[in-house]
CSV table of C-alpha atoms in Angstrom, one decimal:
chain,number,residue,atom,x,y,z
A,91,UNK,CA,52.8,40.2,-27.0
A,92,UNK,CA,52.4,40.1,-30.7
A,93,UNK,CA,48.9,40.9,-32.1
A,94,UNK,CA,47.7,42.6,-28.9
A,95,UNK,CA,46.9,46.3,-29.2
A,96,UNK,CA,48.1,48.6,-26.4
A,97,UNK,CA,44.9,50.6,-26.4
A,98,UNK,CA,42.6,47.6,-25.9
A,99,UNK,CA,42.0,45.8,-22.6
A,100,UNK,CA,42.1,41.9,-22.6
A,101,UNK,CA,40.8,39.2,-20.2
A,102,UNK,CA,43.7,37.8,-18.3
A,103,UNK,CA,42.1,34.3,-18.4
A,104,UNK,CA,40.8,33.7,-22.0
A,105,UNK,CA,42.9,36.5,-23.6
A,106,UNK,CA,40.0,37.9,-25.6
A,107,UNK,CA,39.5,41.7,-25.9
A,108,UNK,CA,36.7,43.6,-24.1
A,109,UNK,CA,33.9,45.0,-26.2
A,110,UNK,CA,30.2,45.6,-26.1
A,111,UNK,CA,29.5,41.8,-26.0
A,112,UNK,CA,32.3,41.0,-23.5
A,113,UNK,CA,32.4,43.1,-20.4
A,114,UNK,CA,35.6,43.2,-18.4
A,115,UNK,CA,36.0,43.6,-14.6
A,116,UNK,CA,39.2,45.1,-13.3
A,117,UNK,CA,41.2,43.6,-10.4
A,118,UNK,CA,42.7,45.8,-7.7
A,119,UNK,CA,46.1,45.2,-9.4
A,120,UNK,CA,46.8,47.2,-12.6
A,121,UNK,CA,46.3,45.6,-16.0
A,122,UNK,CA,44.5,42.5,-14.6
A,123,UNK,CA,41.0,41.9,-16.0
A,124,UNK,CA,38.4,39.1,-16.2
A,125,UNK,CA,35.5,39.0,-18.6
A,126,UNK,CA,31.9,38.2,-17.7
A,127,UNK,CA,32.1,34.9,-19.7
A,128,UNK,CA,35.0,33.7,-17.6
A,129,UNK,CA,33.2,34.8,-14.4
A,130,UNK,CA,30.2,32.6,-15.4
A,131,UNK,CA,32.5,29.7,-15.9
A,132,UNK,CA,34.1,30.2,-12.5
A,133,UNK,CA,30.7,30.5,-10.8
A,134,UNK,CA,29.8,27.1,-12.4
A,135,UNK,CA,32.9,25.5,-11.1
A,136,UNK,CA,32.5,26.8,-7.6
A,137,UNK,CA,28.8,25.9,-7.6
A,138,UNK,CA,29.6,22.3,-8.8
A,139,UNK,CA,32.3,22.0,-6.1
A,140,UNK,CA,29.9,23.2,-3.4
A,141,UNK,CA,27.2,20.6,-4.5
A,142,UNK,CA,29.6,17.7,-4.7
A,143,UNK,CA,29.6,15.1,-2.0
A,144,UNK,CA,32.6,13.2,-0.7
A,145,UNK,CA,32.9,9.4,-1.3
A,146,UNK,CA,31.2,7.4,1.5
A,147,UNK,CA,33.6,6.4,4.2
A,148,UNK,CA,32.2,3.2,5.8
A,149,UNK,CA,34.0,4.0,9.1
A,150,UNK,CA,31.5,6.8,9.4
A,151,UNK,CA,28.4,4.7,8.7
A,152,UNK,CA,27.0,3.1,11.9
A,153,UNK,CA,27.0,-0.6,12.1
A,154,UNK,CA,23.6,-2.4,12.2
A,155,UNK,CA,23.8,-2.7,16.0
A,156,UNK,CA,24.5,1.0,16.3
A,157,UNK,CA,21.5,1.7,14.0
A,158,UNK,CA,19.4,-0.5,16.2
A,159,UNK,CA,20.6,1.2,19.4
A,160,UNK,CA,19.7,4.6,17.9
A,161,UNK,CA,16.3,3.5,16.8
A,162,UNK,CA,15.7,2.1,20.3
A,163,UNK,CA,16.0,5.6,21.7
A,164,UNK,CA,13.1,6.9,19.6
A,165,UNK,CA,11.0,3.9,18.6
A,166,UNK,CA,9.2,1.7,21.2
A,167,UNK,CA,8.7,-2.0,20.3
A,168,UNK,CA,8.9,-3.3,16.7
A,169,UNK,CA,12.2,-5.1,17.5
A,170,UNK,CA,12.2,-7.2,14.3
A,171,UNK,CA,11.4,-4.3,12.1
A,172,UNK,CA,14.2,-2.2,13.7
A,173,UNK,CA,16.7,-5.0,13.2
A,174,UNK,CA,15.7,-5.7,9.6
A,175,UNK,CA,15.8,-2.0,8.7
A,176,UNK,CA,19.2,-1.5,10.4
A,177,UNK,CA,20.7,-4.3,8.3
A,178,UNK,CA,19.0,-3.0,5.1
A,179,UNK,CA,20.2,0.5,5.5
A,180,UNK,CA,23.8,-0.5,6.4
A,181,UNK,CA,24.0,-2.8,3.4
A,182,UNK,CA,22.6,0.0,1.1
A,183,UNK,CA,25.4,2.4,2.1
A,184,UNK,CA,28.0,-0.3,2.0
A,185,UNK,CA,26.9,-0.9,-1.6
A,186,UNK,CA,27.2,2.8,-2.3
A,187,UNK,CA,30.7,2.9,-0.9
A,188,UNK,CA,31.7,0.3,-3.4
A,189,UNK,CA,30.3,2.4,-6.2
A,190,UNK,CA,32.6,5.3,-5.1
A,191,UNK,CA,35.8,3.4,-5.9
A,192,UNK,CA,37.2,2.6,-9.3
A,193,UNK,CA,35.5,-0.6,-10.6
A,194,UNK,CA,36.8,-3.3,-13.0
A,195,UNK,CA,34.8,-5.5,-15.3
A,196,UNK,CA,35.2,-8.3,-12.8
A,197,UNK,CA,33.5,-6.4,-9.9
A,198,UNK,CA,30.2,-7.9,-8.6
A,199,UNK,CA,27.3,-5.5,-8.9
A,200,UNK,CA,25.4,-5.3,-5.7
A,201,UNK,CA,21.7,-4.4,-6.3
A,202,UNK,CA,19.8,-2.0,-4.2
A,203,UNK,CA,17.6,-3.4,-1.4
A,204,UNK,CA,14.5,-1.3,-1.0
A,205,UNK,CA,12.2,-2.1,1.9
A,206,UNK,CA,8.5,-2.7,2.2
A,207,UNK,CA,6.9,-2.0,5.7
A,208,UNK,CA,3.6,-3.7,6.4
A,209,UNK,CA,1.8,-2.4,9.4
A,210,UNK,CA,-1.4,-0.6,10.7
A,211,UNK,CA,-1.8,3.1,11.0
A,212,UNK,CA,0.3,4.6,13.8
A,213,UNK,CA,2.6,1.6,14.2
A,214,UNK,CA,5.7,3.6,13.5
A,215,UNK,CA,6.5,3.1,9.8
A,216,UNK,CA,7.1,6.8,9.1
A,217,UNK,CA,9.0,7.3,12.4
A,218,UNK,CA,11.4,4.4,11.6
A,219,UNK,CA,12.3,5.8,8.2
A,220,UNK,CA,12.7,9.4,9.4
A,221,UNK,CA,14.8,8.4,12.4
A,222,UNK,CA,17.2,6.4,10.2
A,223,UNK,CA,17.6,9.4,7.9
A,224,UNK,CA,18.4,11.6,10.8
A,225,UNK,CA,21.0,9.2,12.0
A,226,UNK,CA,22.7,9.1,8.6
A,227,UNK,CA,22.3,12.9,8.2
A,228,UNK,CA,21.0,12.4,4.6
A,229,UNK,CA,18.1,14.1,2.9
A,230,UNK,CA,14.7,12.6,3.7
A,231,UNK,CA,11.3,13.0,2.0
A,232,UNK,CA,7.8,11.6,2.7
A,233,UNK,CA,5.2,11.1,0.0
A,234,UNK,CA,1.6,9.7,0.1
A,235,UNK,CA,1.0,7.3,-2.8
A,236,UNK,CA,-2.8,8.2,-2.8
A,237,UNK,CA,-2.0,11.7,-4.1
A,238,UNK,CA,0.0,10.4,-7.1
A,239,UNK,CA,-1.5,9.8,-10.5
A,240,UNK,CA,-0.1,8.6,-13.8
A,241,UNK,CA,1.5,11.3,-16.0
A,242,UNK,CA,-1.1,13.1,-18.1
A,243,UNK,CA,-3.9,12.9,-15.5
A,244,UNK,CA,-5.2,15.3,-12.9
A,245,UNK,CA,-3.1,14.9,-9.7
A,246,UNK,CA,0.6,14.8,-8.8
A,247,UNK,CA,3.2,13.4,-11.0
A,248,UNK,CA,5.4,10.6,-9.5
A,249,UNK,CA,8.5,12.7,-10.3
A,250,UNK,CA,7.3,15.3,-7.8
A,251,UNK,CA,8.4,12.8,-5.1
A,252,UNK,CA,11.9,13.4,-6.2
A,253,UNK,CA,11.4,17.2,-6.0
A,254,UNK,CA,10.6,16.8,-2.3
A,255,UNK,CA,13.9,15.1,-1.8
A,256,UNK,CA,15.8,17.7,-3.8
A,257,UNK,CA,14.2,20.4,-1.7
A,258,UNK,CA,15.1,18.5,1.5
A,259,UNK,CA,18.7,18.6,0.3
A,260,UNK,CA,18.5,22.4,-0.3
A,261,UNK,CA,18.9,21.9,-4.1
A,262,UNK,CA,22.0,19.8,-3.7
A,263,UNK,CA,21.2,17.1,-6.3
A,264,UNK,CA,24.3,14.9,-5.6
A,265,UNK,CA,23.3,14.8,-1.9
A,266,UNK,CA,19.7,14.1,-2.8
A,267,UNK,CA,20.9,11.1,-4.9
A,268,UNK,CA,22.0,9.5,-1.6
A,269,UNK,CA,18.8,10.3,0.3
A,270,UNK,CA,15.9,8.2,1.5
A,271,UNK,CA,12.3,8.5,0.3
A,272,UNK,CA,9.4,7.1,2.3
A,273,UNK,CA,6.2,6.5,0.3
A,274,UNK,CA,3.2,5.7,2.6
A,275,UNK,CA,-0.2,4.2,1.7
A,276,UNK,CA,1.3,2.1,-1.1
A,277,UNK,CA,-1.4,-0.5,-0.5
A,278,UNK,CA,-4.0,2.0,-1.6
A,279,UNK,CA,-2.8,1.9,-5.2
A,280,UNK,CA,-3.1,-1.8,-5.6
A,281,UNK,CA,-4.9,-3.1,-8.7
A,282,UNK,CA,-8.5,-3.9,-8.1
A,283,UNK,CA,-8.0,-7.4,-9.4
A,284,UNK,CA,-5.2,-9.7,-10.7
A,285,UNK,CA,-6.6,-9.5,-14.2
A,286,UNK,CA,-5.4,-6.6,-16.4
A,287,UNK,CA,-8.4,-4.3,-17.1
A,288,UNK,CA,-8.9,-2.7,-20.5
A,289,UNK,CA,-9.7,0.6,-18.8
A,290,UNK,CA,-7.0,2.9,-17.4
A,291,UNK,CA,-6.3,2.5,-13.7
A,292,UNK,CA,-5.1,6.0,-13.2
A,293,UNK,CA,-4.3,5.9,-9.5
A,294,UNK,CA,-3.5,2.1,-9.3
A,295,UNK,CA,-1.4,0.1,-11.7
A,296,UNK,CA,-0.4,3.2,-13.7
A,297,UNK,CA,1.1,4.8,-10.6
A,298,UNK,CA,2.9,1.5,-9.7
A,299,UNK,CA,4.4,1.4,-13.2
A,300,UNK,CA,5.6,5.1,-12.9
A,301,UNK,CA,7.0,4.4,-9.4
A,302,UNK,CA,8.8,1.3,-10.7
A,303,UNK,CA,10.9,3.4,-13.1
A,304,UNK,CA,12.3,5.7,-10.4
A,305,UNK,CA,12.7,2.9,-7.8
A,306,UNK,CA,14.7,0.6,-9.9
A,307,UNK,CA,17.0,3.5,-10.9
A,308,UNK,CA,16.8,6.0,-13.8
A,309,UNK,CA,17.9,9.4,-14.9
A,310,UNK,CA,14.7,11.3,-14.0
A,311,UNK,CA,13.6,14.7,-15.2
A,312,UNK,CA,12.0,16.8,-12.5
A,313,UNK,CA,10.1,20.1,-13.0
A,314,UNK,CA,11.9,22.6,-10.7
A,315,UNK,CA,8.7,24.2,-9.5
A,316,UNK,CA,6.7,20.9,-9.2
A,317,UNK,CA,3.4,20.4,-11.0
A,318,UNK,CA,3.1,19.1,-14.5
A,319,UNK,CA,5.8,18.8,-17.1
A,320,UNK,CA,5.6,21.3,-20.1
A,321,UNK,CA,7.4,21.4,-23.4
A,322,UNK,CA,10.5,23.7,-23.4
A,323,UNK,CA,10.6,23.6,-19.6
A,324,UNK,CA,14.0,23.4,-18.0
A,325,UNK,CA,14.2,20.2,-16.0
A,326,UNK,CA,16.3,19.1,-13.0
A,327,UNK,CA,18.2,15.8,-13.7
A,328,UNK,CA,18.5,13.3,-10.9
A,329,UNK,CA,19.9,9.8,-10.9
A,330,UNK,CA,17.7,7.6,-8.6
A,331,UNK,CA,20.0,4.5,-8.7
A,332,UNK,CA,21.3,5.2,-5.2
A,333,UNK,CA,18.2,6.6,-3.5
A,334,UNK,CA,16.8,4.2,-0.9
A,335,UNK,CA,13.1,3.7,-1.1
A,336,UNK,CA,11.0,2.6,1.8
A,337,UNK,CA,7.4,1.8,1.0
A,338,UNK,CA,4.8,1.4,3.7
A,339,UNK,CA,1.1,0.4,3.9
A,340,UNK,CA,-1.5,-1.2,6.2
A,341,UNK,CA,-2.3,-3.9,3.6
A,342,UNK,CA,-5.6,-4.7,5.3
A,343,UNK,CA,-6.7,-8.2,4.3
A,344,UNK,CA,-3.2,-9.4,3.3
A,345,UNK,CA,-3.1,-11.7,6.4
A,346,UNK,CA,-6.2,-13.5,5.1
A,347,UNK,CA,-4.5,-14.0,1.7
A,348,UNK,CA,-1.5,-15.5,3.4
A,349,UNK,CA,-3.6,-17.6,5.8
A,350,UNK,CA,-5.6,-19.1,2.8
A,351,UNK,CA,-2.3,-20.0,1.1
A,352,UNK,CA,-0.9,-21.7,4.2
A,353,UNK,CA,-4.2,-23.4,5.0
A,354,UNK,CA,-4.3,-24.8,1.4
A,355,UNK,CA,-0.8,-26.2,1.7
A,356,UNK,CA,-1.7,-27.7,5.1
A,357,UNK,CA,-4.7,-29.6,3.7
A,358,UNK,CA,-7.2,-27.3,5.3
A,359,UNK,CA,-5.7,-27.2,8.8
A,360,UNK,CA,-5.1,-23.5,9.0
A,361,UNK,CA,-5.6,-21.2,11.9
A,362,UNK,CA,-8.5,-18.7,11.9
A,363,UNK,CA,-7.1,-15.2,11.4
A,364,UNK,CA,-10.0,-13.8,13.4
A,365,UNK,CA,-8.9,-15.6,16.5
A,366,UNK,CA,-5.2,-14.7,16.2
A,367,UNK,CA,-3.4,-12.4,18.6
A,368,UNK,CA,-1.2,-9.6,17.3
A,369,UNK,CA,2.0,-11.6,17.6
A,370,UNK,CA,0.6,-14.5,15.6
A,371,UNK,CA,-0.7,-12.1,13.0
A,372,UNK,CA,2.7,-10.4,12.6
A,373,UNK,CA,4.4,-13.8,12.3
A,374,UNK,CA,1.9,-14.6,9.5
A,375,UNK,CA,2.6,-11.3,7.7
A,376,UNK,CA,6.4,-12.0,7.9
A,377,UNK,CA,5.7,-15.2,5.8
A,378,UNK,CA,4.4,-13.0,3.0
A,379,UNK,CA,5.5,-14.1,-0.5
A,380,UNK,CA,5.5,-12.1,-3.8
A,381,UNK,CA,2.5,-14.1,-4.9
A,382,UNK,CA,0.6,-12.9,-1.8
A,383,UNK,CA,1.3,-9.3,-2.7
A,384,UNK,CA,0.4,-9.9,-6.4
A,385,UNK,CA,-3.0,-11.2,-5.2
A,386,UNK,CA,-3.4,-8.1,-3.1
A,387,UNK,CA,-2.9,-6.0,-6.2
A,388,UNK,CA,0.8,-5.0,-6.3
A,389,UNK,CA,2.4,-5.5,-9.7
A,390,UNK,CA,5.1,-8.2,-9.8
A,391,UNK,CA,7.8,-5.8,-11.2
A,392,UNK,CA,7.4,-3.5,-8.2
A,393,UNK,CA,7.5,-6.4,-5.8
A,394,UNK,CA,10.8,-7.5,-7.4
A,395,UNK,CA,12.3,-4.1,-6.5
A,396,UNK,CA,11.3,-4.5,-2.8
A,397,UNK,CA,13.3,-7.6,-1.8
A,398,UNK,CA,12.9,-6.9,2.0
A,399,UNK,CA,9.4,-6.9,3.5
A,400,UNK,CA,8.9,-6.4,7.2
A,401,UNK,CA,5.7,-6.6,9.3
A,402,UNK,CA,5.0,-4.2,12.1
A,403,UNK,CA,2.7,-5.3,14.9
A,404,UNK,CA,-0.3,-3.2,16.1
A,405,UNK,CA,0.8,-1.3,19.2
A,406,UNK,CA,-0.7,-2.4,22.5
A,407,UNK,CA,-1.8,-0.2,25.4
A,408,UNK,CA,1.5,-1.0,27.2
A,409,UNK,CA,3.4,0.1,24.0
A,410,UNK,CA,1.5,3.3,23.7
A,411,UNK,CA,2.1,4.1,27.4
A,412,UNK,CA,5.8,3.6,27.0
A,413,UNK,CA,5.7,5.8,23.9
A,414,UNK,CA,4.2,8.6,26.0
A,415,UNK,CA,7.2,8.6,28.4
A,416,UNK,CA,10.3,6.7,27.3
A,417,UNK,CA,11.6,7.9,23.9
A,418,UNK,CA,14.1,10.9,23.9
A,419,UNK,CA,11.4,13.0,22.3
A,420,UNK,CA,8.4,11.5,24.2
A,421,UNK,CA,5.2,13.5,24.0
A,422,UNK,CA,5.0,14.1,27.7
A,423,UNK,CA,8.6,15.3,27.8
A,424,UNK,CA,7.8,17.8,25.0
A,425,UNK,CA,4.8,19.2,26.9
A,426,UNK,CA,6.7,19.3,30.2
A,427,UNK,CA,9.5,21.3,28.5
A,428,UNK,CA,7.0,23.6,26.9
A,429,UNK,CA,5.2,24.3,30.2
A,430,UNK,CA,8.5,24.8,32.0
A,431,UNK,CA,8.9,28.0,29.9
A,432,UNK,CA,5.8,29.3,31.6
A,433,UNK,CA,7.0,28.2,35.1
A,434,UNK,CA,4.6,25.3,35.3
A,435,UNK,CA,5.8,21.9,36.5
A,436,UNK,CA,3.6,19.3,34.8
A,437,UNK,CA,3.2,15.6,35.9
A,438,UNK,CA,1.1,12.7,34.7
A,439,UNK,CA,-0.1,9.9,36.9
A,440,UNK,CA,0.3,6.3,35.7
A,441,UNK,CA,-3.5,6.0,35.5
A,442,UNK,CA,-3.7,9.1,33.3
A,443,UNK,CA,-1.2,7.7,30.9
A,444,UNK,CA,-3.0,4.4,30.7
A,445,UNK,CA,-6.3,6.2,29.9
A,446,UNK,CA,-4.6,8.3,27.2
A,447,UNK,CA,-3.3,5.1,25.6
A,448,UNK,CA,-6.7,3.5,25.9
A,449,UNK,CA,-8.3,6.4,24.1
A,450,UNK,CA,-5.8,6.1,21.2
A,451,UNK,CA,-6.7,2.4,20.9
A,452,UNK,CA,-10.4,3.2,20.8
A,453,UNK,CA,-9.8,5.8,18.1
A,454,UNK,CA,-7.7,3.3,16.2
A,455,UNK,CA,-5.1,5.9,15.6
A,456,UNK,CA,-2.1,4.2,17.2
A,457,UNK,CA,0.9,6.3,18.2
A,458,UNK,CA,0.0,8.9,15.7
A,459,UNK,CA,-3.1,10.0,17.7
A,460,UNK,CA,-1.4,10.3,21.0
A,461,UNK,CA,-0.2,13.9,20.5
A,462,UNK,CA,-3.6,15.2,19.4
A,463,UNK,CA,-5.2,13.6,22.5
A,464,UNK,CA,-2.8,15.2,24.9
A,465,UNK,CA,-3.0,18.5,22.9
A,466,UNK,CA,-6.8,18.6,23.3
A,467,UNK,CA,-6.5,17.6,26.9
A,468,UNK,CA,-4.2,20.4,27.8
A,469,UNK,CA,-5.6,23.1,25.5
A,470,UNK,CA,-7.3,25.2,28.3
A,471,UNK,CA,-4.1,24.9,30.4
A,472,UNK,CA,-1.9,26.1,27.5
A,473,UNK,CA,-4.3,29.1,27.1
A,474,UNK,CA,-4.4,30.1,30.7
A,475,UNK,CA,-1.0,29.2,32.1
A,476,UNK,CA,1.1,32.0,30.5
A,477,UNK,CA,-1.2,34.5,32.3
A,478,UNK,CA,-0.6,33.0,35.8
A,479,UNK,CA,2.5,34.5,37.2
A,480,UNK,CA,4.9,32.6,39.5
A,481,UNK,CA,5.9,29.0,39.9
A,482,UNK,CA,3.1,26.6,39.3
A,483,UNK,CA,2.4,22.8,39.4
A,484,UNK,CA,-0.2,20.5,38.0
A,485,UNK,CA,-0.6,16.7,38.1
A,486,UNK,CA,-2.8,15.3,35.3
A,487,UNK,CA,-4.9,12.6,36.7
A,488,UNK,CA,-7.2,10.0,35.1
A,489,UNK,CA,-10.3,12.1,36.1
A,490,UNK,CA,-8.9,15.0,34.1
A,491,UNK,CA,-8.3,12.8,31.1
A,492,UNK,CA,-11.8,11.3,31.1
A,493,UNK,CA,-13.3,14.8,31.6
A,494,UNK,CA,-14.7,14.3,35.1
A,495,UNK,CA,-12.8,17.3,36.4
A,496,UNK,CA,-10.9,20.1,34.7
A,497,UNK,CA,-7.4,21.4,35.6
A,498,UNK,CA,-8.0,23.7,38.6
A,499,UNK,CA,-6.4,26.9,37.2
A,500,UNK,CA,-7.6,29.0,40.2
A,501,UNK,CA,-5.8,26.6,42.5
A,502,UNK,CA,-2.6,27.3,40.6
A,503,UNK,CA,-3.0,31.0,41.6
A,504,UNK,CA,-3.8,30.3,45.2
A,505,UNK,CA,-0.7,28.2,45.6
A,506,UNK,CA,1.4,31.1,44.7
A,507,UNK,CA,-0.1,33.5,47.2
A,508,UNK,CA,2.2,34.1,50.3
A,509,UNK,CA,1.2,32.4,53.5
């Protein structure tokens, strides 16, 4: 080879000679070398290949009915919400499959359909979003809108929501760009009034404006370690165009705004919200219009990016009782499985389950509070049971739930003594 010196080693890939600035690594075969620069290029190619995601195959995406059937296994009640979410998520991934193919100028652009969930605490908003993400096997992140502040103020930048999704995807940004983000308590950052204030609304309208940018789709810069952005800091770049956003909130008082609008259009003959049952209230919330949300304090631009709004009803005692026993990961099933590891067979009477549900209603915690109630109820048993050898059995009764009697741990020992 002309121009190559026989006493100098060359990289077999780029052909450049090895020196103090270009280190060569020898292969097991003779006279085969690769320089550190080419190694770095190869590592980048391999890393990019590992973090790429295949185009979406719609044959692998469940149909809306299959989504709904899966949600039924984990979420009790909320039939309309499950149906609406199933359709929304299916349409979202159908839209993304279209983006994966070569498009022409004549192709119709399908816009993203983010979802707004309106429902009281403990009604299942977070569980619905999380269960959908598990079914799709996509990264999922949860954020609380009340912790977010506008850039430049003390608090958490809106972009940190995206960092949670990137972390959930183990740093695989292409996978994160197909994930789902659930932002709860969105109603808590509503403007205090419909009129724009001359003062800065750090945790209200400012945060809504910041959220709007990432929800509608943008190339966002995210600090890799979270926190505030700094000059000269290397940023992670993520495209939010295909991330599905599900926003949730209790929106206390929204039903009254809707009722006043309907009553005004009915010449004053509106029903009294205070006398409505939960089904009527949910039907009223499902008639929510963008104007109602603007009056509540959500900016019109953000409402425009949430075309689907779904109301969730407050769970009844019957719903909570079913939640305790029926889902695949029901709370009582979890505790039974845990106690089985300590050779203890645990049962609950129907009256005990009713009382636990009644306690959750009194505490106004919904389904979210059920686990803490059962956890507190069985704390002494979880402490003592591992020390009691042999097969054991306990039936949790209503008297145990209300505190009239305590689980008879000594009786568990006596039952194990030979006759």
